[in-house]
CSV table of C-alpha atoms in Angstrom, one decimal:
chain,number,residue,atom,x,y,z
F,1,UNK,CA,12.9,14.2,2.8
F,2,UNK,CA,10.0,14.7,0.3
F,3,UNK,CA,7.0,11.7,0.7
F,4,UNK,CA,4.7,11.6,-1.7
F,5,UNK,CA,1.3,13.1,-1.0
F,6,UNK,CA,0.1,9.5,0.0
F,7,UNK,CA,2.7,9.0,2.2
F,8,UNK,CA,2.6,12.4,3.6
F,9,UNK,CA,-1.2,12.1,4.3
F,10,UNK,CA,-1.0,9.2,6.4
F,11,UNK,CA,2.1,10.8,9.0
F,12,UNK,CA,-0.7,13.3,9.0
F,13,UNK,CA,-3.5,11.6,10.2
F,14,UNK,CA,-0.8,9.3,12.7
F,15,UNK,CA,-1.2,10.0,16.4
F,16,UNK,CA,2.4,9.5,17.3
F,17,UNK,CA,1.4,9.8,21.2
F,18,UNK,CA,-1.5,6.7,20.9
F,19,UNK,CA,1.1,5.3,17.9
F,20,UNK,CA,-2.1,4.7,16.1
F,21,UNK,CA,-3.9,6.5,13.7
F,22,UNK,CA,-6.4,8.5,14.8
F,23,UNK,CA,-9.2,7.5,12.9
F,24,UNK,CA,-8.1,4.4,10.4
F,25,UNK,CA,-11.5,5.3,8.8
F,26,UNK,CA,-11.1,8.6,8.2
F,27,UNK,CA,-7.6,8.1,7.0
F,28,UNK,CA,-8.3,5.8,4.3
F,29,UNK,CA,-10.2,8.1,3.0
F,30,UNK,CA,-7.9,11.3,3.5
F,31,UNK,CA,-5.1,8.7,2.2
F,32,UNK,CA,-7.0,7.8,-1.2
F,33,UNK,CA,-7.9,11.0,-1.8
F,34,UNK,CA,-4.5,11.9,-1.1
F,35,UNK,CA,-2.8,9.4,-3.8
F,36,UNK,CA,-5.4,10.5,-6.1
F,37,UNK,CA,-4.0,14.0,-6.1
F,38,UNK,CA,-0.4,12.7,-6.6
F,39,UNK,CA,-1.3,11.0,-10.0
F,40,UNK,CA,-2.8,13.9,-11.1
F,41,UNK,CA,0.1,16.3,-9.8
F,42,UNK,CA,2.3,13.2,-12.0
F,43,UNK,CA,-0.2,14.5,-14.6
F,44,UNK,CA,-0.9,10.5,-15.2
F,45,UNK,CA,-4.6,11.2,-14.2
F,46,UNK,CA,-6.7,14.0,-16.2
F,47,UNK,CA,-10.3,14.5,-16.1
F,48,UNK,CA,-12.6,14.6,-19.0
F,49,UNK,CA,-15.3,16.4,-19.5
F,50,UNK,CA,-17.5,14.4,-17.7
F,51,UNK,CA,-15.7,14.7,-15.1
F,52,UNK,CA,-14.0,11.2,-15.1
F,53,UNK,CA,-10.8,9.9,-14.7
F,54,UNK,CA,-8.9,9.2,-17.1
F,55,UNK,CA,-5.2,7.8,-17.3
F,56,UNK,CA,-2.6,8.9,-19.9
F,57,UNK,CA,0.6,7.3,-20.7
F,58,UNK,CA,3.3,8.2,-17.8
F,59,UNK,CA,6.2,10.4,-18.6
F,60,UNK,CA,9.3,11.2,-16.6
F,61,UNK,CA,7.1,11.9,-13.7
F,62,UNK,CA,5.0,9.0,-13.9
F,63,UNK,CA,4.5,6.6,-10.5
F,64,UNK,CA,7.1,3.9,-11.8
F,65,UNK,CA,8.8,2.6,-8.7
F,66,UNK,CA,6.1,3.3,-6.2
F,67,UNK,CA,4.0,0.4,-5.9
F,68,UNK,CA,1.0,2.5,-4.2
F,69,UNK,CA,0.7,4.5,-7.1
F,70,UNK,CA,1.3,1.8,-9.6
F,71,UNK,CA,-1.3,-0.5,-8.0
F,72,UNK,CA,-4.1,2.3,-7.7
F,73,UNK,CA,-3.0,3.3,-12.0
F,74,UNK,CA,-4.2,0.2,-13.0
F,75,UNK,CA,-7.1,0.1,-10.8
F,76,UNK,CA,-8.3,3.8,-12.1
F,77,UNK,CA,-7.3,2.5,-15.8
F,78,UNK,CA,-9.6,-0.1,-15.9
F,79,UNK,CA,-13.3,1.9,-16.2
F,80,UNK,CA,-13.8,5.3,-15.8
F,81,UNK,CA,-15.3,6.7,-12.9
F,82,UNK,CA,-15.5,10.1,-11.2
F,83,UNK,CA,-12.7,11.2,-8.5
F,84,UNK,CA,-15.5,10.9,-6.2
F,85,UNK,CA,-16.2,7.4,-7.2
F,86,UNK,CA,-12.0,6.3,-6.8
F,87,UNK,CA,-11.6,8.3,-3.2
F,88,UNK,CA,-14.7,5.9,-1.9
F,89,UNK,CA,-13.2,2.3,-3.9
F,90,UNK,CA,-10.8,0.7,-2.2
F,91,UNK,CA,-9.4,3.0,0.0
F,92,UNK,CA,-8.5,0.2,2.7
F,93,UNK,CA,-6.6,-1.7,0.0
F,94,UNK,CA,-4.7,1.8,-0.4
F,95,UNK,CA,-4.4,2.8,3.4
F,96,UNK,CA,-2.9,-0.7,3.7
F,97,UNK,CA,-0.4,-0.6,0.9
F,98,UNK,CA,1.0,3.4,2.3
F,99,UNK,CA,1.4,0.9,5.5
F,100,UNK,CA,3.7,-1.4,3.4
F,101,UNK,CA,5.5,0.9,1.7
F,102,UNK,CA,6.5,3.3,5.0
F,103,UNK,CA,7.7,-0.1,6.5
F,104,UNK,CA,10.2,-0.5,3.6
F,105,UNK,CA,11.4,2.7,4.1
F,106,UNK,CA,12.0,2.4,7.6
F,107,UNK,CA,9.3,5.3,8.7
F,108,UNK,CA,6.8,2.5,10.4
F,109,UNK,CA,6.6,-0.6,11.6
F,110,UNK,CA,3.9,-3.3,11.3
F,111,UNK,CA,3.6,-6.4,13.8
F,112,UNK,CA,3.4,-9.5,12.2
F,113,UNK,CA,0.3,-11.7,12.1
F,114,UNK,CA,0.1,-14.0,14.7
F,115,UNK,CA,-1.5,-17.4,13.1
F,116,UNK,CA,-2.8,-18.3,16.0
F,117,UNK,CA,-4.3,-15.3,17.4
F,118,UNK,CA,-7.2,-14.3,16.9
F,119,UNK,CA,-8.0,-12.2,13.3
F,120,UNK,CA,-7.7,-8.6,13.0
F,121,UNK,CA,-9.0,-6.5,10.4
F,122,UNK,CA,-5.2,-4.4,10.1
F,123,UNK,CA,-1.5,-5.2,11.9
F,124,UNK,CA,-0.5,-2.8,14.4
F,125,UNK,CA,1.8,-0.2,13.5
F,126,UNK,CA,4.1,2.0,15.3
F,127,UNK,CA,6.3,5.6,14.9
F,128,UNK,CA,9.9,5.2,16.9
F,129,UNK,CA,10.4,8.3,15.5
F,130,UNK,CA,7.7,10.8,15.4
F,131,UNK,CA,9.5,14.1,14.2
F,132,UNK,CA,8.9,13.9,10.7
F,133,UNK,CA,4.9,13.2,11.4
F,134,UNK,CA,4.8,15.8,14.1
F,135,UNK,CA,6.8,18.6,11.8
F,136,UNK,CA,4.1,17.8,9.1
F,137,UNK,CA,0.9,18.2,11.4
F,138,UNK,CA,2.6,21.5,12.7
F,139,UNK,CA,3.6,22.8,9.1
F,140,UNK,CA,0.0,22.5,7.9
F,141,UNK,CA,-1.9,23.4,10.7
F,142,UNK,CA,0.0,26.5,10.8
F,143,UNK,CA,-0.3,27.0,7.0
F,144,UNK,CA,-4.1,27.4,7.6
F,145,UNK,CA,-3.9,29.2,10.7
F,146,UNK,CA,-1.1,31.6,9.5
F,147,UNK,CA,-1.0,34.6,6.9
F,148,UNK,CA,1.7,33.5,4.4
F,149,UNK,CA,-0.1,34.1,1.1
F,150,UNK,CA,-1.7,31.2,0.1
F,151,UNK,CA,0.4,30.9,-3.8
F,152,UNK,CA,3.6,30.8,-1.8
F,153,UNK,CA,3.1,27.0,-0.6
F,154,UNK,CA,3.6,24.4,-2.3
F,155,UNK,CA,1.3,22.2,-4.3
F,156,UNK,CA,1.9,19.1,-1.7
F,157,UNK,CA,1.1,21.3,1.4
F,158,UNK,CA,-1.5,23.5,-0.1
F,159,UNK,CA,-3.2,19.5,-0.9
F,160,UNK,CA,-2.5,18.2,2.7
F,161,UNK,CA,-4.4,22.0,4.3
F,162,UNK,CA,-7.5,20.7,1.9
F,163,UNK,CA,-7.7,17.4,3.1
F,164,UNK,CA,-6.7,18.5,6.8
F,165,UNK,CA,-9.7,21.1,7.0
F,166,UNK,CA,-12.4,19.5,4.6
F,167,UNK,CA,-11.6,15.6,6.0
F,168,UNK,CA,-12.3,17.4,9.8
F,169,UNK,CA,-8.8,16.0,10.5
F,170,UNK,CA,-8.7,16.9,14.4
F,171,UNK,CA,-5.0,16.1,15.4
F,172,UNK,CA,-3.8,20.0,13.3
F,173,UNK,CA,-7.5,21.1,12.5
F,174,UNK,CA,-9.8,22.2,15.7
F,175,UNK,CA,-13.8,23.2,14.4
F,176,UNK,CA,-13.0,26.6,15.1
F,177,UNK,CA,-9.8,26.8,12.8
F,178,UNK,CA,-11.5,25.8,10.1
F,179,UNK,CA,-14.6,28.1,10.6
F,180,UNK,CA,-11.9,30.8,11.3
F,181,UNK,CA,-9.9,30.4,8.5
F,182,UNK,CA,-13.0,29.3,6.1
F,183,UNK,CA,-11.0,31.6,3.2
F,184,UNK,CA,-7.6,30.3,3.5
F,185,UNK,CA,-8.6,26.7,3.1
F,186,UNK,CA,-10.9,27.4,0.1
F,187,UNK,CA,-7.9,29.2,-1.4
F,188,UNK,CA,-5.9,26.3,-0.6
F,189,UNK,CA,-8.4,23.8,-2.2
F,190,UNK,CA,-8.3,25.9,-5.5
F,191,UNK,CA,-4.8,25.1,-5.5
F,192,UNK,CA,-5.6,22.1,-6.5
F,193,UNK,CA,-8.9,23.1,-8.6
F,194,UNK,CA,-6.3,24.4,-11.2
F,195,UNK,CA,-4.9,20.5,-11.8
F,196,UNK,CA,-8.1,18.7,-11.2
F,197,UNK,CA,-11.5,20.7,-10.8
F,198,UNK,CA,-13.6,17.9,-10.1
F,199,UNK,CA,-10.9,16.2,-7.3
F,200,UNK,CA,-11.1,19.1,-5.5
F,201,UNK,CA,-14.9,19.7,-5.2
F,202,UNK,CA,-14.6,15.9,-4.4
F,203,UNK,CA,-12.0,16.8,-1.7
F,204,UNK,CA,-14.2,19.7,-0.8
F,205,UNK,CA,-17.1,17.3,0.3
F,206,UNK,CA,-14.8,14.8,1.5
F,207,UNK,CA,-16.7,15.2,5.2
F,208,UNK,CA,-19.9,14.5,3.7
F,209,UNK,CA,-19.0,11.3,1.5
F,210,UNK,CA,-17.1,10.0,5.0
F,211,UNK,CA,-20.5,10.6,6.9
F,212,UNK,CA,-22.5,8.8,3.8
F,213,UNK,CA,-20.0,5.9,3.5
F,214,UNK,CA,-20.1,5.7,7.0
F,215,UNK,CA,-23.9,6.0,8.1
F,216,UNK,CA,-22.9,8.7,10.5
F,217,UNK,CA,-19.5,8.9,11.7
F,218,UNK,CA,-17.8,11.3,14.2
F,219,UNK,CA,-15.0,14.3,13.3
F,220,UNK,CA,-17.3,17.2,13.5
């Protein structure tokens, strides 16, 4: 079944053996930057040439029916900003809402809130079935490491390789795959230069705006 890149980005940052993400910080990120990509595969988000986002009306392809998508629309719609700029706003609100939205559709589920516990930044969530995550992290991590050419994937997986390698995505990523296959993921990042230019530099440095954001975080 086809996930939007969101939802895809998040079963590839999900540790099925810890059934936890492995880095909720890092996948916030990777998962923004992820739903960015998918409004601007919808063609619903263009940049001008400032390099801002900007929204235009939604066709046949538009995000209607996805709430993610809808939500972060109207957010983006409201001032414009560079893709940069979106990736590091409210990319907990996001990683939260892909949480939701996999819970409806039966692929997660979240523990409830226990009113008398004590308060936790985010509700547990658990995988009973981990193929679909596990099938994705091989699929990509063997996309980068392998010698299909790199126009023969498709857009979504030639997206999830960028953010893989340049997010330093460990669980299908190793250092030495990405300094091995340096080429291949800059070919696969171009991919999605020809939709949005400035989304994939942003993409691109998405390591560096982690460590920034972050004041130093692991991933190397």
């Amino acid at each position: 079944m086809s996930r939007g890149l969101h939802l895809a980005a998040y079963l590839m940052a999900f540790d099925t053996r810890a059934q936890v993400l492995q880095d909720r910080t890092r996948a916030g990120y990777l998962v923004r930057a992820a739903a960015l990509a998918e409004l601007a595969r919808r063609g619903v988000c263009v940049e001008d040439g400032a390099g801002r986002v900007q929204v235009v009306p939604a066709g046949p392809g538009g995000p209607a029916g996805d709430r993610v998508l809808d939500a972060l629309l109207a957010e983006v719609g409201e001032r414009p900003r560079s893709w940069k700029a979106w990736i590091r706003r409210g990319r907990d609100d996001t990683l939260e809402a892909v949480e939701e939205r996999l819970t409806v559709l039966g692929v997660v589920t979240m523990a409830d809130r226990d009113p008398h516990g004590p308060v936790t930044p985010f509700r547990a969530v658990a995988m009973a079935d981990p193929r679909e995550a596990l099938d994705l992290q091989v699929r990509v991590a063997e996309l980068v490491r392998g010698a299909a050419p790199v126009g023969g994937a498709s857009f979504d997986d030639a997206v999830l390789a960028a953010l893989a390698a340049h997010g330093h995505l460990r669980l299908v990523l190793s250092r030495r795959d990405r300094r091995t296959h340096a080429g291949r993921v800059t070919a696969f990042t171009g991919r999605l230069a020809e939709r949005a230019p400035g989304l994939a530099r942003a993409v691109a440095g998405l390591n560096l705006t982690m460590v920034a954001g972050q004041g130093g975080m692991g991933g190397s």
